[in-house]
Amino acid sequence: MTMSTALLTDHYELTMLQAALRSGAAHRRAVFEVFARHLPGGRRYGVVAGVGRVLDELERFRFGDDELTFLREHKVVDEPTLAFLADYRFSGSIYGYREGDLYFPASPILVVEGTFAEAVLLETLVLSVLNHDCAIASAASRMANAAGTRPLIEMGSRRTHERAAVAAARAAYIAGFAATSNLMAGYEYGLPTAGTAAHAFTLLHDTERAAFEAQIASLGESTTLLVDTYSVAEAVATAVELAGNELGAVRIDSGDLAAAAQEVREQLDALGAFKTRILVTSDLDEYAIAALAAAPVDAYGVGTSLVTGSGVPTAALVYKMVARETASGKLEPVAKRSVGKPSRGGRKYAYRLLDDQGHFETELVTTSDVAPEGGIALLHELVRDGELVGREPLEAARERHRAVVGRLPQEALHLGRGYAAISTEFA
Amino acid sequence: MTMSTALLTDHYELTMLQAALRSGAAHRRAVFEVFARHLPGGRRYGVVAGVGRVLDELERFRFGDDELTFLREHKVVDEPTLAFLADYRFSGSIYGYREGDLYFPASPILVVEGTFAEAVLLETLVLSVLNHDCAIASAASRMANAAGTRPLIEMGSRRTHERAAVAAARAAYIAGFAATSNLMAGYEYGLPTAGTAAHAFTLLHDTERAAFEAQIASLGESTTLLVDTYSVAEAVATAVELAGNELGAVRIDSGDLAAAAQEVREQLDALGAFKTRILVTSDLDEYAIAALAAAPVDAYGVGTSLVTGSGVPTAALVYKMVARETASGKLEPVAKRSVGKPSRGGRKYAYRLLDDQGHFETELVTTSDVAPEGGIALLHELVRDGELVGREPLEAARERHRAVVGRLPQEALHLGRGYAAISTEFA
């Protein structure tokens, strides 16, 4: 294990570097851009997440002795390239959309300026972070819209890679989730964590009653009791008998959740437990959440579909060189002509334009740095000449997301497949 | 950052522990089992991967000062529980299917025996690792079957979380991939790594010719040149002109790959570059690979679909308590009765039975430890009384996978949706 992130990188980034160092082109100034050619899954908007993690990973992007020895022994690159890597520090500048903001096809969500050598090396890691985190946040935002004012708890850690789980919890929080089950996300990012007990706890005890007694004795009457291990109705009766009307919540994790919630609510109310809340879990996604809108549900726990991006596990973001210095020292736009993979050359600036009701209307992507009247500038300085300047608290991203979703046209919140909610214009 | 894996865990595992410590039930012996209720996506078999990673993570599953301070300050658990965690070492035993082996619905791929306290804590981490790695390996195996003898290169790092990428490369290697683009997978697991150049390298230079010259000068004539930045035909002509007939390979990353491969092969042969290989990349999955079987393709690079499990990004494995000690000290089977989530109580043993042609016919899951005649025992000792004893080299898993796929009935290799290739019997 190493704390360095430098090897979280594709082999070819280093061989390209080697060949470019040899040709001399490695030192040409270059601009790379992260953007999506389309929003996969018929999504109407994308959510930017992971920018803060990119900055964290960038700080640890160092080739130390262990990394260099590996590269030498496995003949990945030659000695001049190893010497370059040993001294490697990104000294360029990075501009990006803020976390929690939205993006649409062609939005230049990250712009990396530096020499070719220093900028190309970041491709794989930058894309890994953003493709994962944006995919999760984009799904989470749909769930948050579907849930309305009811809180969402992220509990999908067990359904994704153990470190992806931490990043997923962070992305979900940005997009509006209230808490996560993942303790590392609490430790590393300060997210609220939540959870009480699983079926195993009930099964461990000789009776469900004994399990509930043990849980209440230890965690208090405000705890959440899981009521579907055996008979839901019997469990609810036992729960209220033991905890009284101060019982915090019951959790239902199987069956027809709408019907079960209705029955449990009626039973709780009949027993006088009016304040006891109902938490539902069990393969929920944004559609299932929306379908439960009329059911007496107080909170949702979401697992698998959150951490797998609800059908869209990766955001289709690419990292493309859009401009580079020529032999004559001039920065010129470039773009490949590969079939079906369009990209537009030139260093971009991006602004969002509003209609007269204050809703987002157009994403303006331009090669001019002159802001259009009334346009909201979307690119912010993250790294200035190698120095990280763009850090912000996670709460700022979460607040921003809430605000920008409120400015989307109404149809952007439809869950069905569709087109991007606002159109991208190039100038 | 911490190297401890202990917080890669759901909050409720710790609150259950606290309540069970208080009730005394925490010290009851218990057996947990990892299994899949079904094979998602209509898959015909699952591939076990991640077992070695579970063992690595288990060794680092320690609550140190940082972890305990976090849990105390955030009031996750009480002081007696913190004291338990400070001393926590898994002292039980773990049995598991070997990596590279197959699994089917209800196969008990991991059996964890210990006290409830020590076994319940491992749930989240064990599932995170296995659900991810088994999903990737199961997809990778289908791709390897489709590719036949042509090598597959894993290049999906940029489309998944940066650490998930490393695990995905490992899982793909077990399932038959030849190499990965991911350098960390080379560093941590010794996987062969590969790659040469991207479109940016061509665009960086003033002409494609200058880029190819630079690459050949640095990486040699045996390198792989990317030929679809501008015109494929012109690029191939330039490539052979510069590298001669010793040119290693060309890569095509866009367009109709079958048609392009055919044209490029004809052009290469006409130029005398008979030995130059053709590598294709560009959103390949097992279906696209199968469709290219008749095309003159020499190797495949697979990205997105590999790291996202080709439509099945998580393996649907669960970790369920199947037996526990009662108040009277007897180990008894347990199973919840939640609607639609069947599980079978009791400590399981598993054997695979062959038909008279030597093909796999039945997965026998039994509560008896008496091996049936001719049955292949599937559970192997991984941890004995807290000591790791089940490590094996990755090559062993890769060899095993090749062997077991050869014993599947022929219809198991069909790519379409279907049922499990062999039936599971309970005894």
Short mmCIF file of N, CA and C in Angstrom, two decimals, chain B residues 311-420:
data_model
loop_
_atom_site.label_atom_id
_atom_site.label_comp_id
_atom_site.label_asym_id
_atom_site.label_seq_id
_atom_site.Cartn_x
_atom_site.Cartn_y
_atom_site.Cartn_z
N GLY B 311 -23.49 -4.07 -17.18
CA GLY B 311 -24.92 -4.03 -16.86
C GLY B 311 -25.25 -4.57 -15.48
N VAL B 312 -24.30 -5.22 -14.84
CA VAL B 312 -24.53 -5.78 -13.50
C VAL B 312 -23.39 -5.31 -12.59
N PRO B 313 -23.49 -4.08 -12.09
CA PRO B 313 -22.34 -3.52 -11.36
C PRO B 313 -22.16 -4.06 -9.94
N THR B 314 -23.10 -4.84 -9.45
CA THR B 314 -22.95 -5.41 -8.10
C THR B 314 -23.55 -6.81 -8.11
N ALA B 315 -23.00 -7.68 -7.28
CA ALA B 315 -23.28 -9.11 -7.42
C ALA B 315 -24.47 -9.60 -6.60
N ALA B 316 -25.13 -8.74 -5.86
CA ALA B 316 -26.31 -9.13 -5.08
C ALA B 316 -26.00 -10.17 -4.00
N LEU B 317 -24.76 -10.18 -3.54
CA LEU B 317 -24.41 -11.07 -2.43
C LEU B 317 -24.87 -10.47 -1.11
N VAL B 318 -25.34 -11.33 -0.22
CA VAL B 318 -25.76 -10.90 1.11
C VAL B 318 -24.97 -11.68 2.16
N TYR B 319 -24.96 -11.15 3.37
CA TYR B 319 -24.19 -11.73 4.50
C TYR B 319 -25.21 -11.97 5.59
N LYS B 320 -25.60 -13.21 5.76
CA LYS B 320 -26.71 -13.50 6.66
C LYS B 320 -26.29 -14.46 7.76
N MET B 321 -26.79 -14.20 8.96
CA MET B 321 -26.55 -15.12 10.06
C MET B 321 -27.43 -16.34 9.82
N VAL B 322 -26.83 -17.51 9.79
CA VAL B 322 -27.58 -18.74 9.52
C VAL B 322 -27.65 -19.65 10.73
N ALA B 323 -26.82 -19.37 11.74
CA ALA B 323 -26.89 -20.17 12.97
C ALA B 323 -26.32 -19.34 14.11
N ARG B 324 -26.80 -19.61 15.32
CA ARG B 324 -26.25 -18.94 16.49
C ARG B 324 -26.55 -19.78 17.73
N GLU B 325 -25.71 -19.54 18.70
CA GLU B 325 -25.83 -20.22 19.97
C GLU B 325 -27.08 -19.72 20.70
N THR B 326 -27.81 -20.60 21.30
CA THR B 326 -28.97 -20.19 22.11
C THR B 326 -28.52 -19.95 23.55
N ALA B 327 -29.50 -19.50 24.35
CA ALA B 327 -29.21 -19.28 25.77
C ALA B 327 -28.68 -20.55 26.42
N SER B 328 -29.10 -21.71 25.89
CA SER B 328 -28.66 -22.97 26.49
C SER B 328 -27.33 -23.45 25.94
N GLY B 329 -26.71 -22.65 25.07
CA GLY B 329 -25.37 -23.00 24.61
C GLY B 329 -25.33 -23.87 23.37
N LYS B 330 -26.47 -24.09 22.76
CA LYS B 330 -26.53 -24.96 21.59
C LYS B 330 -26.53 -24.12 20.31
N LEU B 331 -25.78 -24.54 19.28
CA LEU B 331 -25.77 -23.82 18.00
C LEU B 331 -26.99 -24.24 17.20
N GLU B 332 -27.85 -23.29 16.89
CA GLU B 332 -29.10 -23.62 16.20
C GLU B 332 -29.24 -22.81 14.91
N PRO B 333 -29.83 -23.42 13.88
CA PRO B 333 -30.08 -22.69 12.63
C PRO B 333 -31.08 -21.57 12.86
N VAL B 334 -30.92 -20.47 12.14
CA VAL B 334 -31.90 -19.38 12.18
C VAL B 334 -32.10 -18.86 10.76
N ALA B 335 -33.28 -18.28 10.52
CA ALA B 335 -33.57 -17.63 9.24
C ALA B 335 -34.75 -16.71 9.43
N LYS B 336 -34.64 -15.52 8.85
CA LYS B 336 -35.77 -14.60 8.95
C LYS B 336 -36.86 -15.01 7.98
N ARG B 337 -38.01 -14.40 8.15
CA ARG B 337 -39.13 -14.76 7.29
C ARG B 337 -39.60 -13.59 6.45
N SER B 338 -38.73 -12.61 6.21
CA SER B 338 -39.11 -11.43 5.43
C SER B 338 -39.64 -11.85 4.06
N VAL B 339 -40.66 -11.15 3.60
CA VAL B 339 -41.30 -11.47 2.33
C VAL B 339 -40.30 -11.35 1.17
N GLY B 340 -40.21 -12.38 0.36
CA GLY B 340 -39.42 -12.30 -0.88
C GLY B 340 -37.92 -12.32 -0.69
N LYS B 341 -37.45 -12.56 0.50
CA LYS B 341 -36.00 -12.60 0.73
C LYS B 341 -35.63 -13.91 1.42
N PRO B 342 -35.73 -15.03 0.69
CA PRO B 342 -35.51 -16.32 1.33
C PRO B 342 -34.08 -16.51 1.80
N SER B 343 -33.93 -17.13 2.95
CA SER B 343 -32.61 -17.62 3.34
C SER B 343 -32.82 -18.91 4.12
N ARG B 344 -31.82 -19.77 4.07
CA ARG B 344 -31.92 -21.08 4.71
C ARG B 344 -30.98 -21.13 5.90
N GLY B 345 -31.51 -21.58 7.04
CA GLY B 345 -30.70 -21.62 8.24
C GLY B 345 -29.71 -22.78 8.24
N GLY B 346 -28.71 -22.67 9.12
CA GLY B 346 -27.76 -23.76 9.33
C GLY B 346 -26.42 -23.53 8.66
N ARG B 347 -25.38 -24.01 9.33
CA ARG B 347 -24.03 -23.96 8.77
C ARG B 347 -23.98 -24.90 7.56
N LYS B 348 -23.50 -24.36 6.43
CA LYS B 348 -23.55 -25.11 5.18
C LYS B 348 -22.18 -25.64 4.78
N TYR B 349 -22.23 -26.73 4.02
CA TYR B 349 -21.08 -27.25 3.30
C TYR B 349 -21.48 -27.30 1.84
N ALA B 350 -20.54 -27.23 0.95
CA ALA B 350 -20.90 -27.19 -0.47
C ALA B 350 -19.98 -28.09 -1.28
N TYR B 351 -20.59 -28.78 -2.20
CA TYR B 351 -19.87 -29.71 -3.08
C TYR B 351 -20.40 -29.54 -4.50
N ARG B 352 -19.54 -29.79 -5.46
CA ARG B 352 -20.00 -29.74 -6.85
C ARG B 352 -19.91 -31.16 -7.41
N LEU B 353 -21.01 -31.54 -8.04
CA LEU B 353 -21.10 -32.90 -8.58
C LEU B 353 -20.98 -32.86 -10.10
N LEU B 354 -20.36 -33.88 -10.64
CA LEU B 354 -20.10 -33.94 -12.08
C LEU B 354 -21.02 -34.95 -12.75
N ASP B 355 -21.29 -34.73 -14.03
CA ASP B 355 -22.01 -35.77 -14.78
C ASP B 355 -20.97 -36.76 -15.33
N ASP B 356 -21.42 -37.75 -16.07
CA ASP B 356 -20.46 -38.78 -16.47
C ASP B 356 -19.51 -38.34 -17.57
N GLN B 357 -19.76 -37.15 -18.15
CA GLN B 357 -18.77 -36.59 -19.08
C GLN B 357 -17.75 -35.68 -18.36
N GLY B 358 -17.90 -35.55 -17.06
CA GLY B 358 -16.98 -34.69 -16.33
C GLY B 358 -17.39 -33.23 -16.31
N HIS B 359 -18.60 -32.91 -16.76
CA HIS B 359 -19.09 -31.54 -16.67
C HIS B 359 -19.81 -31.32 -15.35
N PHE B 360 -19.79 -30.07 -14.90
CA PHE B 360 -20.50 -29.74 -13.66
C PHE B 360 -22.00 -29.97 -13.87
N GLU B 361 -22.63 -30.57 -12.87
CA GLU B 361 -24.05 -30.89 -13.02
C GLU B 361 -24.87 -30.29 -11.89
N THR B 362 -24.35 -30.34 -10.67
CA THR B 362 -25.13 -29.93 -9.52
C THR B 362 -24.25 -29.24 -8.48
N GLU B 363 -24.79 -28.18 -7.87
CA GLU B 363 -24.15 -27.55 -6.71
C GLU B 363 -24.91 -28.08 -5.49
N LEU B 364 -24.26 -28.88 -4.70
CA LEU B 364 -24.92 -29.46 -3.53
C LEU B 364 -24.60 -28.62 -2.30
N VAL B 365 -25.64 -28.04 -1.70
CA VAL B 365 -25.47 -27.24 -0.49
C VAL B 365 -26.14 -28.00 0.64
N THR B 366 -25.36 -28.35 1.63
CA THR B 366 -25.86 -29.27 2.65
C THR B 366 -25.43 -28.82 4.04
N THR B 367 -26.17 -29.24 5.03
CA THR B 367 -25.77 -28.96 6.41
C THR B 367 -24.96 -30.12 6.97
N SER B 368 -24.69 -31.10 6.15
CA SER B 368 -23.87 -32.24 6.59
C SER B 368 -22.44 -32.05 6.11
N ASP B 369 -21.49 -32.36 6.96
CA ASP B 369 -20.09 -32.21 6.53
C ASP B 369 -19.53 -33.50 5.94
N VAL B 370 -20.41 -34.45 5.65
CA VAL B 370 -19.96 -35.69 5.01
C VAL B 370 -19.98 -35.47 3.49
N ALA B 371 -18.83 -35.59 2.87
CA ALA B 371 -18.73 -35.31 1.43
C ALA B 371 -19.45 -36.40 0.64
N PRO B 372 -20.23 -36.02 -0.35
CA PRO B 372 -20.87 -37.02 -1.21
C PRO B 372 -19.82 -37.65 -2.12
N GLU B 373 -20.08 -38.83 -2.57
CA GLU B 373 -19.12 -39.54 -3.41
C GLU B 373 -18.87 -38.77 -4.71
N GLY B 374 -17.62 -38.54 -5.01
CA GLY B 374 -17.27 -37.84 -6.25
C GLY B 374 -17.49 -36.35 -6.20
N GLY B 375 -17.98 -35.83 -5.09
CA GLY B 375 -18.24 -34.40 -5.00
C GLY B 375 -16.95 -33.62 -4.75
N ILE B 376 -16.84 -32.47 -5.40
CA ILE B 376 -15.67 -31.61 -5.20
C ILE B 376 -15.98 -30.63 -4.08
N ALA B 377 -15.22 -30.67 -3.02
CA ALA B 377 -15.45 -29.75 -1.89
C ALA B 377 -15.13 -28.33 -2.33
N LEU B 378 -16.04 -27.40 -2.05
CA LEU B 378 -15.88 -26.03 -2.56
C LEU B 378 -15.42 -25.04 -1.50
N LEU B 379 -15.64 -25.39 -0.24
CA LEU B 379 -15.23 -24.49 0.84
C LEU B 379 -13.84 -24.87 1.34
N HIS B 380 -12.99 -23.88 1.44
CA HIS B 380 -11.61 -24.10 1.88
C HIS B 380 -11.33 -23.19 3.07
N GLU B 381 -10.43 -23.63 3.90
CA GLU B 381 -10.11 -22.87 5.11
C GLU B 381 -9.33 -21.61 4.72
N LEU B 382 -9.81 -20.46 5.14
CA LEU B 382 -9.12 -19.19 4.85
C LEU B 382 -8.52 -18.59 6.12
N VAL B 383 -9.27 -18.67 7.20
CA VAL B 383 -8.82 -18.15 8.49
C VAL B 383 -9.13 -19.22 9.54
N ARG B 384 -8.10 -19.61 10.30
CA ARG B 384 -8.29 -20.62 11.33
C ARG B 384 -8.00 -19.98 12.69
N ASP B 385 -9.02 -19.87 13.50
CA ASP B 385 -8.88 -19.26 14.84
C ASP B 385 -8.11 -17.94 14.76
N GLY B 386 -8.51 -17.11 13.81
CA GLY B 386 -7.93 -15.77 13.71
C GLY B 386 -6.68 -15.68 12.85
N GLU B 387 -6.12 -16.81 12.49
CA GLU B 387 -4.87 -16.80 11.71
C GLU B 387 -5.18 -17.01 10.23
N LEU B 388 -4.65 -16.13 9.38
CA LEU B 388 -4.87 -16.26 7.94
C LEU B 388 -4.08 -17.45 7.40
N VAL B 389 -4.78 -18.37 6.79
CA VAL B 389 -4.11 -19.56 6.27
C VAL B 389 -4.45 -19.81 4.80
N GLY B 390 -5.31 -18.97 4.23
CA GLY B 390 -5.85 -19.29 2.90
C GLY B 390 -5.32 -18.45 1.76
N ARG B 391 -4.19 -17.79 1.96
CA ARG B 391 -3.67 -16.98 0.86
C ARG B 391 -3.18 -17.86 -0.27
N GLU B 392 -3.29 -17.35 -1.47
CA GLU B 392 -2.73 -18.06 -2.62
C GLU B 392 -2.36 -17.04 -3.68
N PRO B 393 -1.46 -17.40 -4.58
CA PRO B 393 -1.07 -16.46 -5.63
C PRO B 393 -2.22 -16.22 -6.60
N LEU B 394 -2.25 -15.04 -7.19
CA LEU B 394 -3.30 -14.70 -8.14
C LEU B 394 -3.30 -15.65 -9.33
N GLU B 395 -2.13 -16.11 -9.71
CA GLU B 395 -2.04 -17.03 -10.85
C GLU B 395 -2.84 -18.30 -10.59
N ALA B 396 -2.87 -18.74 -9.34
CA ALA B 396 -3.62 -19.95 -9.01
C ALA B 396 -5.11 -19.74 -9.27
N ALA B 397 -5.59 -18.55 -8.93
CA ALA B 397 -7.00 -18.23 -9.16
C ALA B 397 -7.30 -18.18 -10.66
N ARG B 398 -6.37 -17.59 -11.40
CA ARG B 398 -6.54 -17.48 -12.85
C ARG B 398 -6.55 -18.86 -13.52
N GLU B 399 -5.64 -19.70 -13.10
CA GLU B 399 -5.61 -21.07 -13.62
C GLU B 399 -6.89 -21.82 -13.28
N ARG B 400 -7.32 -21.67 -12.03
CA ARG B 400 -8.54 -22.34 -11.58
C ARG B 400 -9.72 -21.89 -12.43
N HIS B 401 -9.79 -20.60 -12.69
CA HIS B 401 -10.94 -20.12 -13.45
C HIS B 401 -10.97 -20.74 -14.84
N ARG B 402 -9.82 -20.79 -15.48
CA ARG B 402 -9.75 -21.38 -16.81
C ARG B 402 -10.24 -22.84 -16.75
N ALA B 403 -9.81 -23.54 -15.71
CA ALA B 403 -10.18 -24.96 -15.59
C ALA B 403 -11.68 -25.14 -15.34
N VAL B 404 -12.25 -24.35 -14.44
CA VAL B 404 -13.66 -24.59 -14.10
C VAL B 404 -14.59 -24.17 -15.24
N VAL B 405 -14.21 -23.12 -15.98
CA VAL B 405 -15.05 -22.74 -17.13
C VAL B 405 -15.09 -23.89 -18.14
N GLY B 406 -14.00 -24.60 -18.26
CA GLY B 406 -13.94 -25.74 -19.17
C GLY B 406 -14.84 -26.89 -18.77
N ARG B 407 -15.28 -26.88 -17.52
CA ARG B 407 -16.14 -27.95 -17.04
C ARG B 407 -17.62 -27.56 -17.01
N LEU B 408 -17.89 -26.35 -17.42
CA LEU B 408 -19.30 -25.94 -17.47
C LEU B 408 -20.00 -26.62 -18.64
N PRO B 409 -21.28 -26.90 -18.51
CA PRO B 409 -22.01 -27.36 -19.70
C PRO B 409 -21.96 -26.29 -20.78
N GLN B 410 -21.99 -26.69 -22.02
CA GLN B 410 -21.78 -25.77 -23.14
C GLN B 410 -22.73 -24.57 -23.08
N GLU B 411 -23.98 -24.80 -22.72
CA GLU B 411 -24.97 -23.71 -22.76
C GLU B 411 -24.65 -22.62 -21.72
N ALA B 412 -23.80 -22.91 -20.78
CA ALA B 412 -23.44 -21.89 -19.78
C ALA B 412 -22.71 -20.72 -20.42
N LEU B 413 -22.11 -20.95 -21.59
CA LEU B 413 -21.33 -19.90 -22.23
C LEU B 413 -22.15 -19.03 -23.16
N HIS B 414 -23.42 -19.34 -23.33
CA HIS B 414 -24.28 -18.46 -24.12
C HIS B 414 -24.33 -17.09 -23.46
N LEU B 415 -24.33 -16.06 -24.29
CA LEU B 415 -24.31 -14.70 -23.72
C LEU B 415 -25.70 -14.18 -23.37
N GLY B 416 -26.73 -14.74 -23.96
CA GLY B 416 -28.09 -14.26 -23.69
C GLY B 416 -28.52 -14.51 -22.25
N ARG B 417 -29.59 -13.86 -21.86
CA ARG B 417 -30.12 -14.07 -20.51
C ARG B 417 -30.56 -15.51 -20.35
N GLY B 418 -30.38 -16.05 -19.16
CA GLY B 418 -30.79 -17.44 -18.94
C GLY B 418 -30.85 -17.76 -17.46
N TYR B 419 -30.93 -19.03 -17.18
CA TYR B 419 -30.94 -19.50 -15.80
C TYR B 419 -29.56 -19.97 -15.42
N ALA B 420 -29.37 -20.21 -14.13
CA ALA B 420 -28.09 -20.73 -13.67
C ALA B 420 -27.75 -22.00 -14.44
#
